[in-house]
Amino acid sequence: MPSMIIVLMGPAGSGKTTLASALGEWIEENQEYSVGYVNLDPGARILPYKPDFDVREWFTIDKIMEKEGLGPNGAMIRASELLAERRRDLRKIIRGMKKEVVIIDTPGQSEIFIFRKAGPKITDALKFIATTIGVYLVDPTITSLISELATSLFMGLIIQLRLDIPVVPAITKVDLVKLDLGETFYIGLEKVRELAEQELKGTLQEVIPRIIDVMIDYMPPIRIVEVSAKTGQGLEELYQLIYETYCSCGDLT
Amino acid sequence: MPSMIIVLMGPAGSGKTTLASALGEWIEENQEYSVGYVNLDPGARILPYKPDFDVREWFTIDKIMEKEGLGPNGAMIRASELLAERRRDLRKIIRGMKKEVVIIDTPGQSEIFIFRKAGPKITDALKFIATTIGVYLVDPTITSLISELATSLFMGLIIQLRLDIPVVPAITKVDLVKLDLGETFYIGLEKVRELAEQELKGTLQEVIPRIIDVMIDYMPPIRIVEVSAKTGQGLEELYQLIYETYCSCGDLT
C-alpha cells in the first residue's frame, strides 16, 4: 500500500504526462522508493512511463465517441462522469499497489477534472489510502508569465480548497523560456507580487497584487519551483517541496 | 458589417452552444435585429443553430486526430493554434456578414481558448470589426453554487483582463436548479459576498469574500443574470446587460 500519492494537475498541454515520467524516475533513482504510475487521462496517446494502472483499460475518449455517438467535448465530460462512478474500484486498485509512492496523471483538460465532480470525488477516495499531495503545473510558454503565474497560483489555491488536498505549484518547461525570477529554483509569493507591480500594466497591475495578498494570507508559506522534465532541472527541489508538504500533513493527522 | 459581436465563453458543458441558439432567436424575434452565428468549436457535433460560418469547414478535431496522428488532447491544442493562425480570414468573413449582431460560440474547453494564444488573438481581430462583448457562463449544476459562482466571477474578471473585452457573467441552466439568490433575475456582487460568508465553511469562507472585494473594486457595477436556454427565462435580462455594456463601450470609443 502506498504511503504518498502525488496528483499532477494543470491545463491542457502543461506537461503533466512528461513530468509524471521524469519525476517518477527521479524519485526511483534518487530516493530509492518504488514508484507506481496511474494514468487517468482517457484521451492519452503515448505515455512515456509504464502505467501500473491505465484508465484506458476501462474506457477511452475514442471508444466513448464511437459507442455513445458523442463528439470529443461530450465524450470528455462523459469520461469524467465514468471516472467519478468508478472511484471505489480505483481506490481498491491503488491500495493494492506494492509501491511506496504513486504518481497520478490526470485528464488532459483540467477544467473537466477539477471543476466537475470527478476531481473532488477521486481525491476524496485517494485520501483514504495515503497522504495525497497535488502539484499544479503552470506553463510559462503560452502567455505573459507574471499574470499567468499569478492567476495560476490563484487556480492552485482554488484547487486546494476545492479538492481539499495541499497543492504545490510548479512552473514547467523552464528549458524553453528564460525566466528571471531570482537566483534560485524557487520563487516566493512576495517576489511574484513585486514582479506583478513592476511588469503588468493597467488594471492587471492593481488586481493581481491584491489577489496575491489574499494568497499570502491563506496559503502556507509556499515557494514555487521551476522545473524541466527535459533537462531534469528542479526535479529535486520539486520533490523536496512535495516531501515537506507530505511531512506537514503527516503532523496534522 | 455587424455592429455588435457577442462571444459566448465558459467551461466544457456549461451550455455555450444551446445559449447561442436561444439568445440569437430571442434577439431576432424581440429586437428585430438580424443575427449571424459563428461556430468556433471544431469538436462540435450537432448545432441547434444554422451557422453563417462554421470553423469545421476549415478543420475538425476528428480530422486533426486522423491527419496528424494526435489524440483528442493534442488535437484540441493544435486546433487552437490553427484558429489563431487564421484569425485574419475569420475577421474578413465576419466583417462581410450582412447581420447586425453576430454571436460567436467558442471551443468546448475554455482553458484552451482563453489561456492559450487563440482567445486573445481572436478577440483582438474581432474588436476591429465591431464592439465585442463576452458572456461568461457559470454552470450551477456541477458544484456548490456559491464557491463556484465566486471563482467563476473571478475567472470572468481574469478573462476580461486577458482578452481585453468587457465580460458579462451569466448563470445558466437555472431550470435545473433552484437558486435562491434574490427576488429578481439578477444578483449583485454584494449579495454573492453575503451568501459566501453565510454558506461557505473553513478557509473558503475567508478567501472568497476577500476575492469578491477585489472584484467589487475593479469590475464595473455588474449584475449576474440567471438564464435558461430551455425555458427562455432571463434571456431578455441577459440581452439588456449585453446591450448596456455595448452602449457604455460605445461611449468610450
Coordinates of C-alpha atoms in Angstrom, one line a residue:
Chain A
M1 CA 0.0 0.0 0.0
P2 CA 1.5 3.4 -1.0
S3 CA 2.3 6.0 1.7
M4 CA 2.3 9.0 -0.6
I5 CA 0.2 9.8 -3.6
I6 CA 1.2 12.7 -5.9
V7 CA -1.6 14.0 -8.2
L8 CA -0.3 16.1 -11.2
M9 CA -2.8 18.7 -12.4
G10 CA -2.7 21.6 -14.9
P11 CA -4.3 22.9 -18.0
A12 CA -4.2 21.1 -21.3
G13 CA -0.6 21.0 -22.7
S14 CA 1.1 22.0 -19.4
G15 CA 3.2 18.8 -19.4
K16 CA 1.6 16.6 -16.8
T17 CA 2.4 13.3 -18.5
T18 CA 6.0 14.2 -19.3
L19 CA 6.5 15.4 -15.7
A20 CA 4.9 12.3 -14.3
S21 CA 7.5 10.2 -16.0
A22 CA 10.5 12.5 -15.2
L23 CA 9.5 12.9 -11.5
G24 CA 8.9 9.2 -11.0
E25 CA 12.2 8.3 -12.5
W26 CA 14.0 10.9 -10.3
I27 CA 12.3 9.5 -7.2
E28 CA 13.2 5.9 -8.0
E29 CA 16.8 6.8 -8.7
N30 CA 17.5 9.3 -6.0
Q31 CA 15.2 8.3 -3.2
E32 CA 15.1 4.6 -3.8
Y33 CA 11.4 4.4 -3.3
S34 CA 9.4 2.2 -5.6
V35 CA 7.0 4.4 -7.8
G36 CA 3.7 3.4 -9.2
Y37 CA 2.2 5.2 -12.2
V38 CA -1.5 5.8 -12.7
N39 CA -2.9 7.3 -15.9
L40 CA -6.4 8.8 -15.5
D41 CA -6.4 10.5 -18.9
P42 CA -8.7 8.5 -21.2
G43 CA -7.6 10.7 -24.1
A44 CA -3.9 10.0 -23.7
R45 CA -2.0 8.6 -26.7
I46 CA 1.6 7.7 -25.9
L47 CA 2.8 7.5 -22.3
P48 CA 6.5 8.0 -21.5
Y49 CA 6.0 5.8 -18.4
K50 CA 4.7 2.3 -18.0
P51 CA 1.4 2.7 -16.1
D52 CA 0.6 0.3 -13.2
F53 CA -3.0 1.2 -13.9
D54 CA -4.3 2.9 -17.0
V55 CA -7.9 4.2 -17.1
R56 CA -7.9 3.4 -20.8
E57 CA -8.4 -0.2 -19.8
W58 CA -11.8 0.9 -18.7
F59 CA -12.6 3.5 -21.4
T60 CA -11.0 5.8 -23.9
I61 CA -12.3 9.0 -25.4
D62 CA -12.3 7.4 -28.8
K63 CA -14.4 4.5 -27.7
I64 CA -16.9 6.7 -25.9
M65 CA -17.2 8.9 -29.0
E66 CA -17.8 5.8 -31.1
K67 CA -20.1 3.9 -28.7
E68 CA -22.2 6.8 -27.5
G69 CA -22.2 8.8 -30.7
L70 CA -20.6 11.8 -28.8
G71 CA -18.2 14.5 -30.1
P72 CA -14.9 15.0 -28.3
N73 CA -16.3 17.5 -25.9
G74 CA -19.3 15.3 -24.9
A75 CA -17.0 12.3 -24.6
M76 CA -14.6 14.1 -22.2
I77 CA -17.5 15.1 -20.0
R78 CA -18.9 11.6 -20.1
A79 CA -15.5 10.1 -19.3
S80 CA -15.3 12.4 -16.2
E81 CA -18.6 11.0 -15.0
L82 CA -17.5 7.5 -15.6
L83 CA -14.3 8.1 -13.6
A84 CA -16.3 9.5 -10.7
E85 CA -18.5 6.5 -10.7
R86 CA -15.6 4.1 -10.6
R87 CA -13.7 5.8 -7.8
R88 CA -14.1 2.9 -5.5
D89 CA -12.6 0.5 -8.0
L90 CA -9.8 2.9 -8.5
R91 CA -9.2 3.1 -4.7
K92 CA -9.0 -0.6 -4.5
I93 CA -6.5 -0.8 -7.3
I94 CA -4.2 1.9 -5.9
R95 CA -4.5 0.5 -2.4
G96 CA -3.3 -2.9 -3.7
M97 CA -0.2 -1.4 -5.4
K98 CA 3.0 -2.6 -3.9
K99 CA 4.7 0.8 -4.3
E100 CA 5.8 3.4 -1.8
V101 CA 4.9 6.4 -4.0
V102 CA 2.1 6.6 -6.5
I103 CA 2.1 9.3 -9.2
I104 CA -1.3 10.1 -10.8
D105 CA -1.5 11.7 -14.2
T106 CA -4.9 13.5 -14.6
P107 CA -7.1 14.1 -17.7
G108 CA -5.8 16.5 -20.4
Q109 CA -8.4 19.2 -19.7
S110 CA -8.1 20.4 -16.1
E111 CA -11.4 22.2 -16.2
I112 CA -13.2 18.9 -16.6
F113 CA -11.3 17.1 -13.9
I114 CA -11.2 19.9 -11.3
F115 CA -14.5 21.7 -11.8
R116 CA -16.8 18.8 -12.5
K117 CA -17.5 16.1 -10.0
A118 CA -14.6 13.7 -10.8
G119 CA -11.8 15.6 -9.2
P120 CA -13.2 16.1 -5.7
K121 CA -14.6 12.5 -5.7
I122 CA -11.3 11.0 -6.8
T123 CA -9.2 12.9 -4.3
D124 CA -11.7 12.0 -1.5
A125 CA -11.1 8.4 -2.4
L126 CA -7.4 8.7 -2.5
K127 CA -7.1 10.4 0.9
F128 CA -8.3 7.1 2.4
I129 CA -5.3 5.3 1.1
A130 CA -2.4 7.7 1.8
T131 CA -1.4 11.3 2.2
T132 CA -2.3 12.9 -1.1
I133 CA -0.4 16.0 -2.5
G134 CA -1.4 17.9 -5.6
V135 CA 1.1 19.5 -8.0
Y136 CA -0.3 22.3 -10.1
L137 CA 1.6 23.0 -13.3
V138 CA 2.0 26.4 -14.8
D139 CA 3.1 26.6 -18.4
P140 CA 5.3 29.7 -18.9
T141 CA 5.4 29.3 -22.7
I142 CA 1.8 30.2 -23.5
T143 CA 1.4 33.7 -22.2
S144 CA 2.8 36.6 -20.2
L145 CA 4.4 34.9 -17.3
I146 CA 3.6 37.1 -14.5
S147 CA -0.1 37.5 -15.0
E148 CA -0.4 33.8 -15.9
L149 CA 1.7 32.9 -12.8
A150 CA -0.5 34.9 -10.5
T151 CA -3.8 33.6 -12.0
S152 CA -2.4 30.1 -12.0
L153 CA -1.4 30.4 -8.4
F154 CA -4.9 31.6 -7.6
M155 CA -6.1 28.5 -9.5
G156 CA -3.8 26.4 -7.3
L157 CA -5.5 27.9 -4.2
I158 CA -9.0 27.3 -5.6
I159 CA -8.0 23.7 -6.4
Q160 CA -6.6 23.3 -2.9
L161 CA -9.8 24.4 -1.4
R162 CA -12.0 22.5 -3.9
L163 CA -10.2 19.2 -3.8
D164 CA -9.2 19.5 -0.1
I165 CA -5.6 18.5 -0.6
P166 CA -2.5 20.6 -0.3
V167 CA -1.3 21.8 -3.7
V168 CA 2.3 22.6 -4.7
P169 CA 2.6 25.0 -7.7
A170 CA 5.4 24.3 -10.3
I171 CA 6.4 26.2 -13.3
T172 CA 7.2 23.7 -16.1
K173 CA 9.2 23.7 -19.3
V174 CA 11.7 26.1 -17.9
D175 CA 14.2 24.8 -20.5
L176 CA 12.1 26.6 -23.2
V177 CA 11.9 30.1 -21.6
K178 CA 14.3 32.3 -19.9
L179 CA 12.8 33.1 -16.5
D180 CA 14.2 35.8 -14.4
L181 CA 12.6 35.2 -11.1
G182 CA 15.5 35.2 -8.8
E183 CA 18.8 33.4 -8.2
T184 CA 17.4 30.0 -7.1
F185 CA 15.0 27.5 -8.5
Y186 CA 12.4 28.8 -6.1
I187 CA 10.3 31.9 -6.2
G188 CA 8.2 33.2 -3.3
L189 CA 4.8 34.9 -3.5
E190 CA 6.3 38.2 -2.4
K191 CA 8.6 38.1 -5.4
V192 CA 5.7 37.3 -7.7
R193 CA 3.9 40.3 -6.2
E194 CA 6.9 42.6 -6.7
L195 CA 7.2 41.5 -10.4
A196 CA 3.5 41.9 -11.0
E197 CA 3.7 45.5 -9.8
Q198 CA 6.7 46.2 -12.0
E199 CA 5.7 44.4 -15.2
L200 CA 2.0 44.5 -15.5
K201 CA 0.0 47.4 -16.9
G202 CA -3.4 48.9 -16.4
T203 CA -6.0 47.2 -14.2
L204 CA -4.0 44.0 -14.0
Q205 CA -1.2 45.9 -12.2
E206 CA -3.7 46.7 -9.5
V207 CA -5.8 43.5 -9.4
I208 CA -3.0 40.9 -9.4
P209 CA -1.1 42.2 -6.4
R210 CA -4.3 42.3 -4.4
I211 CA -5.1 38.7 -5.3
I212 CA -1.6 37.7 -4.3
D213 CA -2.1 39.5 -0.9
V214 CA -5.1 37.2 -0.3
M215 CA -2.9 34.2 -1.2
I216 CA -0.1 35.3 1.1
D217 CA -2.7 35.4 3.9
Y218 CA -4.2 32.0 3.2
M219 CA -1.7 29.7 1.6
P220 CA 1.1 28.1 3.7
P221 CA 4.4 29.9 3.0
I222 CA 4.9 28.4 -0.4
R223 CA 7.7 28.6 -2.8
I224 CA 7.1 27.9 -6.5
V225 CA 9.6 25.6 -8.1
E226 CA 10.9 25.9 -11.6
V227 CA 11.2 22.5 -13.3
S228 CA 12.1 21.0 -16.6
A229 CA 11.1 17.4 -17.3
K230 CA 13.5 17.5 -20.2
T231 CA 16.7 18.6 -18.5
G232 CA 15.8 17.4 -15.0
Q233 CA 16.3 20.9 -13.6
G234 CA 14.3 21.5 -10.4
L235 CA 13.1 17.8 -10.0
E236 CA 15.0 17.6 -6.7
E237 CA 13.5 20.9 -5.5
L238 CA 10.0 19.8 -6.6
Y239 CA 10.3 16.5 -4.7
Q240 CA 11.6 18.4 -1.7
L241 CA 8.6 20.7 -1.7
I242 CA 6.2 17.7 -2.1
Y243 CA 8.0 15.9 0.7
E244 CA 7.9 18.9 3.1
T245 CA 4.2 19.2 2.4
Y246 CA 3.8 15.5 3.0
C247 CA 5.5 15.8 6.4
S248 CA 3.5 18.7 7.5
C249 CA 0.3 16.9 6.5
G250 CA 1.5 13.9 8.5
D251 CA 1.9 16.2 11.5
L252 CA -1.7 17.1 11.2
T253 CA -3.2 13.6 11.0
Chain B
M1 CA -21.0 44.6 -41.3
P2 CA -22.1 43.7 -37.8
S3 CA -22.2 46.4 -35.1
M4 CA -22.2 44.1 -32.1
I5 CA -20.3 40.8 -31.6
I6 CA -21.2 38.6 -28.6
V7 CA -18.7 35.9 -27.6
L8 CA -20.0 33.1 -25.5
M9 CA -17.4 31.5 -23.2
G10 CA -17.4 29.1 -20.4
P11 CA -16.1 25.7 -19.2
A12 CA -16.9 22.5 -21.0
G13 CA -20.6 21.6 -20.7
S14 CA -21.7 25.0 -19.5
G15 CA -24.2 25.3 -22.3
K16 CA -22.5 27.8 -24.7
T17 CA -24.0 26.2 -27.9
T18 CA -27.5 25.9 -26.5
L19 CA -27.4 29.5 -25.3
A20 CA -26.0 30.8 -28.6
S21 CA -29.1 29.4 -30.3
A22 CA -31.6 30.6 -27.7
L23 CA -30.2 34.1 -27.3
G24 CA -29.9 34.6 -31.1
E25 CA -33.5 33.6 -31.6
W26 CA -34.6 35.9 -28.8
I27 CA -32.8 38.8 -30.3
E28 CA -34.2 38.1 -33.8
E29 CA -37.7 37.9 -32.5
N30 CA -37.7 40.6 -29.9
Q31 CA -35.2 43.2 -31.1
E32 CA -35.7 42.6 -34.8
Y33 CA -32.0 42.6 -35.5
S34 CA -30.6 40.2 -37.9
V35 CA -28.3 37.7 -36.2
G36 CA -25.3 35.8 -37.6
Y37 CA -24.0 32.7 -35.9
V38 CA -20.3 31.6 -35.9
N39 CA -19.2 28.3 -34.6
L40 CA -15.6 28.2 -33.5
D41 CA -15.7 24.8 -31.8
P42 CA -14.0 22.3 -34.1
G43 CA -15.2 19.5 -31.8
A44 CA -18.9 20.4 -32.0
R45 CA -21.3 17.7 -33.2
I46 CA -24.9 18.9 -33.6
L47 CA -25.5 22.6 -33.6
P48 CA -29.0 23.9 -32.7
Y49 CA -28.5 26.9 -34.9
K50 CA -27.6 27.3 -38.6
P51 CA -24.0 28.7 -38.6
D52 CA -23.2 31.5 -41.0
F53 CA -19.6 30.4 -40.5
D54 CA -18.5 27.1 -39.1
V55 CA -14.9 26.5 -38.2
R56 CA -15.5 22.8 -39.1
E57 CA -15.3 23.9 -42.8
W58 CA -11.6 24.6 -42.0
F59 CA -10.8 21.7 -39.7
T60 CA -12.4 19.4 -37.1
I61 CA -10.9 17.6 -34.1
D62 CA -11.6 14.3 -35.8
K63 CA -9.7 15.2 -38.9
I64 CA -6.8 16.7 -37.0
M65 CA -6.6 13.5 -34.9
E66 CA -6.6 11.4 -38.1
K67 CA -4.4 13.5 -40.2
E68 CA -1.7 14.5 -37.6
G69 CA -1.9 11.2 -35.6
L70 CA -2.8 13.1 -32.5
G71 CA -5.0 12.2 -29.5
P72 CA -8.0 14.3 -28.6
N73 CA -5.9 16.5 -26.2
G74 CA -3.2 17.2 -28.7
A75 CA -5.8 17.8 -31.5
M76 CA -7.6 20.4 -29.4
I77 CA -4.4 22.3 -28.7
R78 CA -3.4 22.0 -32.4
A79 CA -6.9 23.3 -33.4
S80 CA -6.4 26.3 -31.1
E81 CA -3.1 27.1 -32.9
L82 CA -4.8 26.8 -36.3
L83 CA -7.6 29.1 -35.2
A84 CA -5.1 31.7 -34.1
E85 CA -3.3 31.5 -37.4
R86 CA -6.4 32.0 -39.4
R87 CA -7.8 35.0 -37.4
R88 CA -7.4 37.3 -40.4
D89 CA -9.6 35.1 -42.5
L90 CA -12.1 34.9 -39.7
R91 CA -12.1 38.7 -39.4
K92 CA -12.7 39.0 -43.2
I93 CA -15.6 36.5 -43.0
I94 CA -17.3 38.2 -40.1
R95 CA -16.8 41.7 -41.5
G96 CA -18.6 40.5 -44.6
M97 CA -21.6 39.2 -42.8
K98 CA -24.8 41.2 -43.6
K99 CA -26.0 40.8 -40.0
E100 CA -26.4 43.4 -37.3
V101 CA -25.4 41.1 -34.4
V102 CA -23.0 38.2 -34.6
I103 CA -23.0 35.5 -31.9
I104 CA -19.8 33.5 -31.5
D105 CA -19.8 30.1 -30.0
T106 CA -16.3 29.2 -28.7
P107 CA -14.4 25.9 -28.3
G108 CA -15.7 23.3 -25.8
Q109 CA -12.7 23.6 -23.5
S110 CA -12.4 27.2 -22.3
E111 CA -8.9 26.7 -20.8
I112 CA -7.6 26.0 -24.4
F113 CA -9.4 29.0 -25.9
I114 CA -8.8 31.5 -23.1
F115 CA -5.4 30.6 -21.7
R116 CA -3.7 29.7 -24.9
K117 CA -3.0 32.2 -27.7
A118 CA -6.2 31.7 -29.7
G119 CA -8.5 33.6 -27.4
P120 CA -6.7 36.9 -27.2
K121 CA -5.7 36.9 -30.9
I122 CA -9.3 36.2 -32.0
T123 CA -10.8 38.9 -29.8
D124 CA -8.1 41.4 -31.0
A125 CA -9.2 40.7 -34.5
L126 CA -13.0 40.9 -33.7
K127 CA -12.5 44.3 -32.0
F128 CA -11.5 45.8 -35.4
I129 CA -15.0 44.9 -36.8
A130 CA -17.4 45.9 -34.0
T131 CA -17.9 46.3 -30.3
T132 CA -17.2 42.9 -28.8
I133 CA -18.8 41.7 -25.6
G134 CA -18.0 38.5 -23.8
V135 CA -20.6 36.4 -21.9
Y136 CA -19.1 34.0 -19.3
L137 CA -21.3 31.1 -18.4
V138 CA -21.4 29.6 -14.9
D139 CA -23.0 26.2 -14.6
P140 CA -24.8 25.9 -11.3
T141 CA -25.4 22.1 -11.7
I142 CA -21.9 20.9 -11.3
T143 CA -20.8 22.1 -7.9
S144 CA -21.6 24.2 -4.8
L145 CA -23.1 27.3 -6.3
I146 CA -21.6 30.0 -4.1
S147 CA -17.9 29.0 -4.3
E148 CA -18.3 28.1 -8.0
L149 CA -20.1 31.4 -8.6
A150 CA -17.3 33.4 -6.8
T151 CA -14.5 31.6 -8.6
S152 CA -16.3 31.8 -11.9
L153 CA -16.8 35.5 -11.4
F154 CA -13.1 35.8 -10.7
M155 CA -12.5 33.8 -13.9
G156 CA -14.7 36.3 -15.6
L157 CA -12.5 39.1 -14.4
I158 CA -9.4 37.3 -15.5
I159 CA -10.9 36.7 -18.9
Q160 CA -11.9 40.4 -19.2
L161 CA -8.4 41.5 -18.4
R162 CA -6.8 38.8 -20.6
L163 CA -9.0 39.2 -23.7
D164 CA -9.4 42.9 -23.2
I165 CA -13.2 42.9 -23.8
P166 CA -16.0 43.5 -21.3
V167 CA -17.4 40.3 -19.9
V168 CA -20.9 39.8 -18.6
P169 CA -21.3 36.8 -16.3
A170 CA -24.4 34.6 -16.6
I171 CA -25.6 31.6 -14.5
T172 CA -27.0 29.1 -17.0
K173 CA -29.4 26.1 -16.7
V174 CA -31.4 27.7 -14.0
D175 CA -34.4 25.5 -14.9
L176 CA -32.4 22.6 -13.5
V177 CA -31.6 24.0 -10.0
K178 CA -33.4 26.0 -7.5
L179 CA -31.4 29.2 -6.9
D180 CA -32.2 31.4 -4.0
L181 CA -30.3 34.4 -4.9
G182 CA -32.9 37.1 -4.5
E183 CA -36.2 38.1 -5.9
T184 CA -35.1 39.1 -9.4
F185 CA -33.2 37.5 -12.2
Y186 CA -30.2 39.5 -11.2
I187 CA -27.7 39.1 -8.4
G188 CA -25.2 41.7 -7.4
L189 CA -21.6 41.1 -6.2
E190 CA -22.5 42.3 -2.7
K191 CA -25.2 39.6 -2.5
V192 CA -22.7 36.9 -3.6
R193 CA -20.3 38.2 -0.9
E194 CA -23.1 37.9 1.7
L195 CA -24.0 34.4 0.7
A196 CA -20.4 33.3 0.6
E197 CA -20.0 34.5 4.2
Q198 CA -23.2 32.7 5.3
E199 CA -22.8 29.4 3.3
L200 CA -19.2 28.6 3.0
K201 CA -17.0 26.9 5.6
G202 CA -13.4 27.0 6.7
T203 CA -10.8 28.8 4.6
L204 CA -13.2 29.3 1.7
Q205 CA -15.4 31.4 3.9
E206 CA -12.5 33.8 4.4
V207 CA -10.9 33.6 1.0
I208 CA -13.9 34.1 -1.3
P209 CA -15.3 37.3 0.3
R210 CA -11.8 38.8 0.0
I211 CA -11.6 37.9 -3.6
I212 CA -15.1 39.4 -4.2
D213 CA -13.9 42.6 -2.5
V214 CA -11.2 42.9 -5.2
M215 CA -13.8 42.3 -7.9
I216 CA -16.1 44.9 -6.4
D217 CA -13.3 47.4 -6.7
Y218 CA -12.3 46.6 -10.2
M219 CA -15.3 45.4 -12.1
P220 CA -17.9 47.8 -13.3
P221 CA -21.1 47.5 -11.1
I222 CA -22.2 44.3 -12.6
R223 CA -25.2 42.2 -12.0
I224 CA -25.2 38.5 -12.7
V225 CA -28.1 37.3 -14.8
E226 CA -29.8 33.9 -14.3
V227 CA -30.7 32.4 -17.6
S228 CA -32.3 29.2 -19.0
A229 CA -31.9 28.5 -22.7
K230 CA -34.6 25.8 -22.3
T231 CA -37.4 27.9 -20.8
G232 CA -36.2 31.3 -22.1
Q233 CA -36.0 32.7 -18.5
G234 CA -33.6 35.6 -18.3
L235 CA -32.9 35.9 -22.0
E236 CA -34.3 39.4 -22.0
E237 CA -32.3 40.4 -18.9
L238 CA -29.1 38.9 -20.4
Y239 CA -29.6 40.9 -23.6
Q240 CA -30.2 44.0 -21.6
L241 CA -27.0 43.6 -19.7
I242 CA -25.1 43.0 -23.0
Y243 CA -26.7 46.0 -24.5
E244 CA -25.9 48.3 -21.6
T245 CA -22.3 47.1 -21.8
Y246 CA -22.3 47.7 -25.5
C247 CA -23.6 51.3 -25.0
S248 CA -21.0 52.1 -22.3
C249 CA -18.3 50.7 -24.6
G250 CA -19.6 52.9 -27.4
D251 CA -19.3 55.9 -25.2
L252 CA -15.6 55.2 -24.7
T253 CA -14.7 54.9 -28.3

